[in-house]
């Protein structure tokens, strides 16, 4: 199990991340500041930046980096925000880029604008 105070605590009965033999599955991340547990407000770019910082902390806790991501699933409240989301999202990633699915969700928890879940491969 992955657990760090550098990313938001789970808001329900789930783990921040689960380790298997070769993969690490991380729960969807929203724009919550782990130091205050407060929702980060602002546009989709601001929220995406906070989410990517949270994901980075989870990867670090697992001994992984951005290059270890193999799949991301990204949920947007409004697909019209795709370009702004993609600019921030892409600024954190390194090649080889992970596979990705991006969908518009009817409604996200806490009425956030974006949520991202990731799967990473374990090193070695």
Coordinates of C-alpha atoms in Angstrom, one line a residue:
X1 CA 0.0 0.0 0.0
X2 CA 1.2 3.5 -0.8
X3 CA 0.5 6.1 1.9
X4 CA 2.0 9.6 2.1
X5 CA 1.1 12.9 3.9
X6 CA 2.4 14.7 0.8
X7 CA -0.8 13.8 -1.1
X8 CA -4.4 14.1 0.1
X9 CA -5.7 11.5 2.5
X10 CA -8.3 9.2 1.1
X11 CA -11.8 10.7 1.5
X12 CA -13.4 7.2 1.8
X13 CA -12.6 3.5 2.1
X14 CA -9.8 3.3 -0.4
X15 CA -6.0 3.6 -0.5
X16 CA -3.9 6.2 -2.1
X17 CA -2.2 3.4 -4.0
X18 CA -1.8 -0.4 -4.2
X19 CA 1.4 -2.2 -5.2
X20 CA 1.2 -5.5 -7.2
X21 CA 4.1 -7.6 -8.5
X22 CA 4.8 -5.3 -11.5
X23 CA 2.3 -2.4 -11.3
X24 CA 1.3 0.3 -8.9
X25 CA -2.4 1.5 -9.1
X26 CA -3.1 5.0 -7.7
X27 CA -6.5 6.2 -6.8
X28 CA -7.9 9.2 -8.7
X29 CA -6.5 12.5 -7.5
X30 CA -8.4 15.7 -7.2
X31 CA -7.1 19.2 -6.5
X32 CA -6.8 19.0 -2.8
X33 CA -3.8 20.6 -1.0
X34 CA -2.4 17.9 1.3
X35 CA -1.1 20.5 3.8
X36 CA -4.5 22.0 4.4
X37 CA -6.8 19.3 3.1
X38 CA -8.6 22.2 1.4
X39 CA -9.9 22.0 -2.2
X40 CA -7.9 24.2 -4.5
X41 CA -10.2 26.5 -6.4
X42 CA -9.4 28.1 -9.7
X43 CA -9.5 27.2 -13.4
X44 CA -8.8 23.8 -14.8
X45 CA -5.1 24.7 -15.2
X46 CA -4.7 25.6 -11.5
X47 CA -6.5 22.4 -10.5
X48 CA -4.5 20.2 -12.9
X49 CA -1.3 21.6 -11.5
X50 CA -2.2 20.7 -7.9
X51 CA -3.3 17.2 -9.0
X52 CA 0.0 16.6 -10.9
X53 CA 1.9 17.7 -7.8
X54 CA -0.1 15.2 -5.7
X55 CA 0.6 12.4 -8.3
X56 CA 4.3 13.3 -8.2
X57 CA 4.3 12.9 -4.4
X58 CA 2.6 9.5 -4.7
X59 CA 5.1 8.4 -7.3
X60 CA 8.0 9.6 -5.1
X61 CA 6.6 7.7 -2.1
X62 CA 6.5 4.5 -4.3
X63 CA 10.1 5.1 -5.4
X64 CA 8.9 5.9 -9.0
X65 CA 9.1 8.8 -11.4
X66 CA 7.0 10.3 -14.2
X67 CA 8.8 8.0 -16.7
X68 CA 7.3 5.0 -14.9
X69 CA 3.7 5.9 -15.8
X70 CA 2.1 3.5 -18.2
X71 CA -1.6 4.6 -18.2
X72 CA -3.6 7.6 -17.1
X73 CA -7.3 8.2 -17.1
X74 CA -8.3 11.8 -17.0
X75 CA -11.8 13.0 -16.2
X76 CA -12.9 16.6 -17.2
X77 CA -16.1 18.3 -16.1
X78 CA -16.1 20.1 -19.4
X79 CA -14.2 18.9 -22.5
X80 CA -13.9 22.6 -23.6
X81 CA -11.2 22.7 -20.9
X82 CA -9.1 20.1 -22.7
X83 CA -6.5 22.4 -24.2
X84 CA -5.8 24.2 -20.9
X85 CA -5.7 20.9 -19.0
X86 CA -3.4 19.3 -21.6
X87 CA -0.9 22.1 -21.4
X88 CA -0.4 21.7 -17.7
X89 CA -0.7 17.9 -17.7
X90 CA 2.0 17.7 -20.5
X91 CA 4.4 20.0 -18.6
X92 CA 4.9 17.3 -15.9
X93 CA 5.4 14.3 -18.2
X94 CA 8.5 12.9 -19.8
X95 CA 8.9 10.4 -22.7
X96 CA 7.9 7.7 -23.1
X97 CA 4.5 9.2 -22.5
X98 CA 1.9 7.0 -20.8
X99 CA -1.2 5.8 -22.7
X100 CA -4.1 8.0 -21.8
X101 CA -7.9 8.2 -21.9
X102 CA -9.6 11.5 -21.4
X103 CA -13.3 11.7 -20.9
X104 CA -15.9 14.3 -19.9
X105 CA -17.7 13.2 -16.7
X106 CA -21.2 14.3 -15.9
X107 CA -20.1 15.3 -12.4
X108 CA -16.9 14.9 -10.4
X109 CA -16.6 14.6 -6.6
X110 CA -16.8 18.0 -4.8
X111 CA -17.7 19.6 -8.2
X112 CA -14.0 19.7 -9.2
X113 CA -13.1 20.4 -12.8
X114 CA -10.6 17.5 -13.3
X115 CA -9.6 14.2 -11.7
X116 CA -6.7 12.0 -12.8
X117 CA -5.8 8.4 -11.9
X118 CA -2.6 6.7 -12.9
X119 CA -1.0 3.3 -13.2
X120 CA 2.8 3.0 -13.0
X121 CA 5.2 0.1 -13.6
X122 CA 7.6 -0.9 -10.8
X123 CA 11.3 -0.6 -11.6
X124 CA 13.5 -3.6 -11.7

